[in-house]
Structures are given as structure tokens and as C-alpha cells.
mmCIF file of C-alpha atoms in Angstrom:
data_model
loop_
_atom_site.group_PDB
_atom_site.id
_atom_site.type_symbol
_atom_site.label_atom_id
_atom_site.label_comp_id
_atom_site.label_asym_id
_atom_site.label_seq_id
_atom_site.Cartn_x
_atom_site.Cartn_y
_atom_site.Cartn_z
ATOM 1 C CA ALA L 7 100.121 77.267 98.003
ATOM 2 C CA ASN L 8 97.082 75.499 99.471
ATOM 3 C CA ALA L 9 97.799 77.059 102.853
ATOM 4 C CA LEU L 10 97.689 80.515 101.271
ATOM 5 C CA ARG L 11 94.354 79.752 99.625
ATOM 6 C CA GLU L 12 92.893 78.433 102.893
ATOM 7 C CA HIS L 13 94.064 81.438 104.944
ATOM 8 C CA ARG L 14 93.252 84.164 102.408
ATOM 9 C CA CYS L 15 90.118 85.131 104.343
ATOM 10 C CA LYS L 16 92.180 85.550 107.506
ATOM 11 C CA LEU L 17 94.709 87.723 105.693
ATOM 12 C CA LYS L 18 91.938 89.967 104.403
ATOM 13 C CA CYS L 19 90.593 90.384 107.960
ATOM 14 C CA LEU L 20 93.774 91.876 109.391
ATOM 15 C CA PRO L 21 93.390 95.400 110.803
ATOM 16 C CA GLU L 22 94.228 98.338 108.529
ATOM 17 C CA GLY L 23 97.970 98.998 108.398
ATOM 18 C CA HIS L 24 98.882 95.635 109.920
ATOM 19 C CA ASP L 25 102.188 94.394 108.532
ATOM 20 C CA THR L 26 101.991 91.206 106.527
ATOM 21 C CA ALA L 27 104.942 89.123 105.393
ATOM 22 C CA ILE L 28 105.804 85.984 103.530
ATOM 23 C CA GLN L 29 109.156 84.393 104.232
ATOM 24 C CA LEU L 30 110.491 81.330 102.463
ATOM 25 C CA CYS L 31 113.907 80.573 103.926
ATOM 26 C CA ASP L 32 116.221 77.659 103.160
ATOM 27 C CA VAL L 33 113.512 75.921 101.125
ATOM 28 C CA HIS L 34 114.306 74.636 97.647
ATOM 29 C CA LEU L 35 111.680 76.034 95.273
ATOM 30 C CA PRO L 36 111.577 74.152 91.959
ATOM 31 C CA ASN L 37 109.811 75.743 88.982
ATOM 32 C CA ILE L 38 106.574 73.799 89.478
ATOM 33 C CA VAL L 39 106.328 75.055 93.073
ATOM 34 C CA LEU L 40 107.043 78.604 91.926
ATOM 35 C CA ASP L 41 104.181 78.312 89.411
ATOM 36 C CA ILE L 42 101.804 77.177 92.171
ATOM 37 C CA LEU L 43 102.983 80.002 94.448
ATOM 38 C CA ALA L 44 102.607 82.585 91.681
ATOM 39 C CA LYS L 45 98.992 81.538 91.157
ATOM 40 C CA ALA L 46 98.251 81.523 94.894
ATOM 41 C CA LEU L 47 99.911 84.910 95.467
ATOM 42 C CA ARG L 48 98.355 86.649 92.465
ATOM 43 C CA SER L 49 95.777 88.508 94.565
ATOM 44 C CA THR L 50 97.475 88.319 97.965
ATOM 45 C CA HIS L 51 99.644 91.315 98.760
ATOM 46 C CA PHE L 52 102.195 91.238 101.551
ATOM 47 C CA LYS L 53 104.252 94.166 102.808
ATOM 48 C CA THR L 54 107.354 91.969 103.048
ATOM 49 C CA LEU L 55 108.658 89.286 100.703
ATOM 50 C CA GLN L 56 111.729 87.483 101.986
ATOM 51 C CA LEU L 57 113.263 84.754 99.856
ATOM 52 C CA THR L 58 116.408 83.262 101.372
ATOM 53 C CA ASP L 59 118.676 80.603 99.885
ATOM 54 C CA ASN L 60 115.998 79.000 97.707
ATOM 55 C CA ASN L 61 118.217 77.698 94.901
ATOM 56 C CA PHE L 62 115.699 78.674 92.222
ATOM 57 C CA GLY L 63 117.857 80.260 89.523
ATOM 58 C CA GLN L 64 116.662 82.736 86.898
ATOM 59 C CA TYR L 65 113.115 81.310 86.897
ATOM 60 C CA GLY L 66 112.809 82.103 90.601
ATOM 61 C CA ILE L 67 114.255 85.585 90.162
ATOM 62 C CA SER L 68 111.631 86.202 87.482
ATOM 63 C CA PHE L 69 108.898 84.879 89.829
ATOM 64 C CA ALA L 70 110.077 87.217 92.601
ATOM 65 C CA LEU L 71 110.283 90.258 90.324
ATOM 66 C CA ASP L 72 106.815 89.532 88.912
ATOM 67 C CA TYR L 73 105.425 89.459 92.460
ATOM 68 C CA VAL L 74 107.155 92.722 93.440
ATOM 69 C CA GLU L 75 106.014 94.437 90.259
ATOM 70 C CA ASN L 76 102.383 93.445 90.850
ATOM 71 C CA ASN L 77 102.227 94.155 94.577
ATOM 72 C CA PRO L 78 101.645 97.887 95.157
ATOM 73 C CA ILE L 79 101.887 97.644 98.975
ATOM 74 C CA LEU L 80 105.226 95.790 99.155
ATOM 75 C CA GLU L 81 107.730 97.738 101.248
ATOM 76 C CA GLU L 82 110.517 95.230 101.873
ATOM 77 C CA PHE L 83 112.030 92.823 99.341
ATOM 78 C CA SER L 84 114.808 90.352 100.122
ATOM 79 C CA LEU L 85 116.599 87.902 97.810
ATOM 80 C CA HIS L 86 119.212 86.840 100.374
ATOM 81 C CA GLN L 87 121.609 84.247 98.879
ATOM 82 C CA ASN L 88 119.571 83.793 95.677
ATOM 83 C CA SER L 89 121.830 84.256 92.696
ATOM 84 C CA ILE L 90 121.030 86.955 90.140
ATOM 85 C CA GLU L 91 122.973 85.759 87.128
ATOM 86 C CA ASN L 92 122.252 88.269 84.371
ATOM 87 C CA THR L 93 122.263 92.003 83.917
ATOM 88 C CA GLU L 94 118.759 92.015 82.397
ATOM 89 C CA ASP L 95 117.283 90.910 85.747
ATOM 90 C CA VAL L 96 119.179 93.685 87.540
ATOM 91 C CA VAL L 97 117.957 96.263 85.018
ATOM 92 C CA ARG L 98 114.397 94.977 85.547
ATOM 93 C CA LEU L 99 114.836 95.113 89.339
ATOM 94 C CA CYS L 100 116.065 98.707 89.050
ATOM 95 C CA ARG L 101 113.095 99.711 86.900
ATOM 96 C CA ILE L 102 110.718 98.097 89.390
ATOM 97 C CA VAL L 103 112.374 99.832 92.369
ATOM 98 C CA LYS L 104 112.276 103.193 90.603
ATOM 99 C CA GLU L 105 108.591 102.879 89.605
ATOM 100 C CA HIS L 106 107.244 100.994 92.640
ATOM 101 C CA PRO L 107 104.913 103.088 94.834
ATOM 102 C CA SER L 108 105.997 101.767 98.239
ATOM 103 C CA ILE L 109 109.202 99.699 98.232
ATOM 104 C CA ASN L 110 111.756 101.225 100.596
ATOM 105 C CA GLN L 111 113.924 98.297 101.738
ATOM 106 C CA LEU L 112 115.995 96.054 99.502
ATOM 107 C CA ARG L 113 118.143 93.178 100.716
ATOM 108 C CA LEU L 114 120.464 91.622 98.146
ATOM 109 C CA HIS L 115 122.971 89.841 100.416
ATOM 110 C CA GLY L 116 125.118 87.414 98.427
ATOM 111 C CA CYS L 117 123.153 87.666 95.174
ATOM 112 C CA PHE L 118 125.984 88.353 92.721
ATOM 113 C CA GLY L 119 128.736 85.902 91.837
ATOM 114 C CA GLU L 120 132.052 86.376 90.116
ATOM 115 C CA ASP L 121 130.504 86.537 86.621
ATOM 116 C CA ILE L 122 128.638 89.775 87.412
ATOM 117 C CA ASN L 123 130.291 93.149 87.957
ATOM 118 C CA SER L 124 128.956 93.797 91.467
ATOM 119 C CA PHE L 125 130.119 97.411 91.491
ATOM 120 C CA LYS L 126 128.152 98.140 88.308
ATOM 121 C CA MET L 127 125.081 96.402 89.794
ATOM 122 C CA LEU L 128 125.413 98.439 92.994
ATOM 123 C CA CYS L 129 125.582 101.668 90.961
ATOM 124 C CA LEU L 130 122.468 100.742 88.996
ATOM 125 C CA ILE L 131 120.507 99.854 92.139
ATOM 126 C CA ILE L 132 121.557 102.957 94.079
ATOM 127 C CA ASN L 133 120.671 105.187 91.148
ATOM 128 C CA ALA L 134 117.254 103.538 90.811
ATOM 129 C CA GLY L 135 116.433 103.886 94.502
ATOM 130 C CA TRP L 136 118.289 107.117 95.225
ATOM 131 C CA ASP L 137 115.253 108.965 96.572
ATOM 132 C CA LYS L 138 113.203 106.115 98.044
ATOM 133 C CA LEU L 139 115.324 103.356 99.584
ATOM 134 C CA LYS L 140 115.656 103.682 103.357
ATOM 135 C CA TYR L 141 117.627 100.445 103.624
ATOM 136 C CA LEU L 142 119.846 98.624 101.133
ATOM 137 C CA CYS L 143 121.793 95.488 102.031
ATOM 138 C CA PHE L 144 124.414 94.615 99.438
ATOM 139 C CA SER L 145 126.833 92.634 101.618
ATOM 140 C CA SER L 146 128.760 89.559 100.459
ATOM 141 C CA ASN L 147 128.612 90.555 96.804
ATOM 142 C CA GLY L 148 132.335 91.144 96.290
ATOM 143 C CA VAL L 149 132.067 94.884 95.680
ATOM 144 C CA SER L 150 135.527 96.431 95.499
ATOM 145 C CA THR L 151 136.450 99.730 97.138
ATOM 146 C CA ASP L 152 135.555 101.490 93.880
ATOM 147 C CA GLY L 153 132.097 101.871 95.429
ATOM 148 C CA SER L 154 133.197 103.898 98.431
ATOM 149 C CA THR L 155 132.759 107.286 96.744
ATOM 150 C CA LEU L 156 129.324 106.421 95.407
ATOM 151 C CA LEU L 157 128.185 105.199 98.836
ATOM 152 C CA SER L 158 129.400 108.360 100.546
ATOM 153 C CA ASP L 159 127.614 110.480 97.916
ATOM 154 C CA PHE L 160 124.414 108.529 98.581
ATOM 155 C CA VAL L 161 124.654 109.033 102.347
ATOM 156 C CA ALA L 162 125.607 112.717 101.921
ATOM 157 C CA SER L 163 122.451 113.312 99.875
ATOM 158 C CA ASN L 164 120.479 112.601 103.083
ATOM 159 C CA PRO L 165 117.918 110.217 101.558
ATOM 160 C CA PRO L 166 114.520 109.992 103.325
#
């Protein structure tokens, strides 16, 4: 968090249209660290947020969704191997994707365990991003072949 504060001036000096990203991979993020990050990131907008295998539970999912919701320039959002354990978070994610002005890539590799109906989650996410997602990764979520028709319908619609 201190590094973000110290480099904020450098981030604001990047040329117009320059891609910015924050990636936190294979780093355990306890709630206190998430609170510090949330404060540091409040006015810093990246085009990519990649959170991979952070072991942060529902509190971390809420942190990530808050950041996405309040970052109008975010284009790519990844929660690779971070477990989404309740339907309410998926419904919130879908609302955010549908209403977000610029998100077009969503990576949810390995986010849903056995307690969540992955096919239902996939349907909700595809419906929310039907006309805006250019890339959706939903691998390693245990989706059964029931999704094959929905996926072919999505591809056949020739999304942008």
C-alpha cells in the first residue's frame, strides 16, 4: 500500500491510453492488508486487476468487487483461483459487469467449488456480459456439458 502511495505521481504521469495493471499473484491477503489496499487504491485506477490464488475468502471478493465497481476505466478483471462461495457475490459481479462502462475481459478460472452450481453461475455471467465481454475464462469450475448449448448460442450471436 505504501508503494502505491509513493508511486501515485508516476502513475498519473503515464501517457494517455497507456495500459496500467495491478497484479497480486500467489500472495496471501489477510483482511487488514485488504483494508490498506482498498484505501491506497481508492483514487488509483488501473485498466487491469489480476488477483490470483490470494486465499482471501468472501472479504477479499467484496474488496475486489468494490474496486471494479468504482474503477470506470477497468477493462480486465481476474479472480483466478480465488473462491467465490455465495450466489450473492455472483449476482453482484453480474450487475457490475452489466453496468460497467469499460470491462470487456473476465477471468474466473477455478473460482467455484462443489457447493456452487457452476452451470447456473456461468449462465448468469454470460447473460450479464452478453454484449460486452470479448473474453471470458471459466475453466476449472466443474461446468457440466449442460452449458454447451448456451456457449454455442453466445458464440453464434457474434459478440463484439
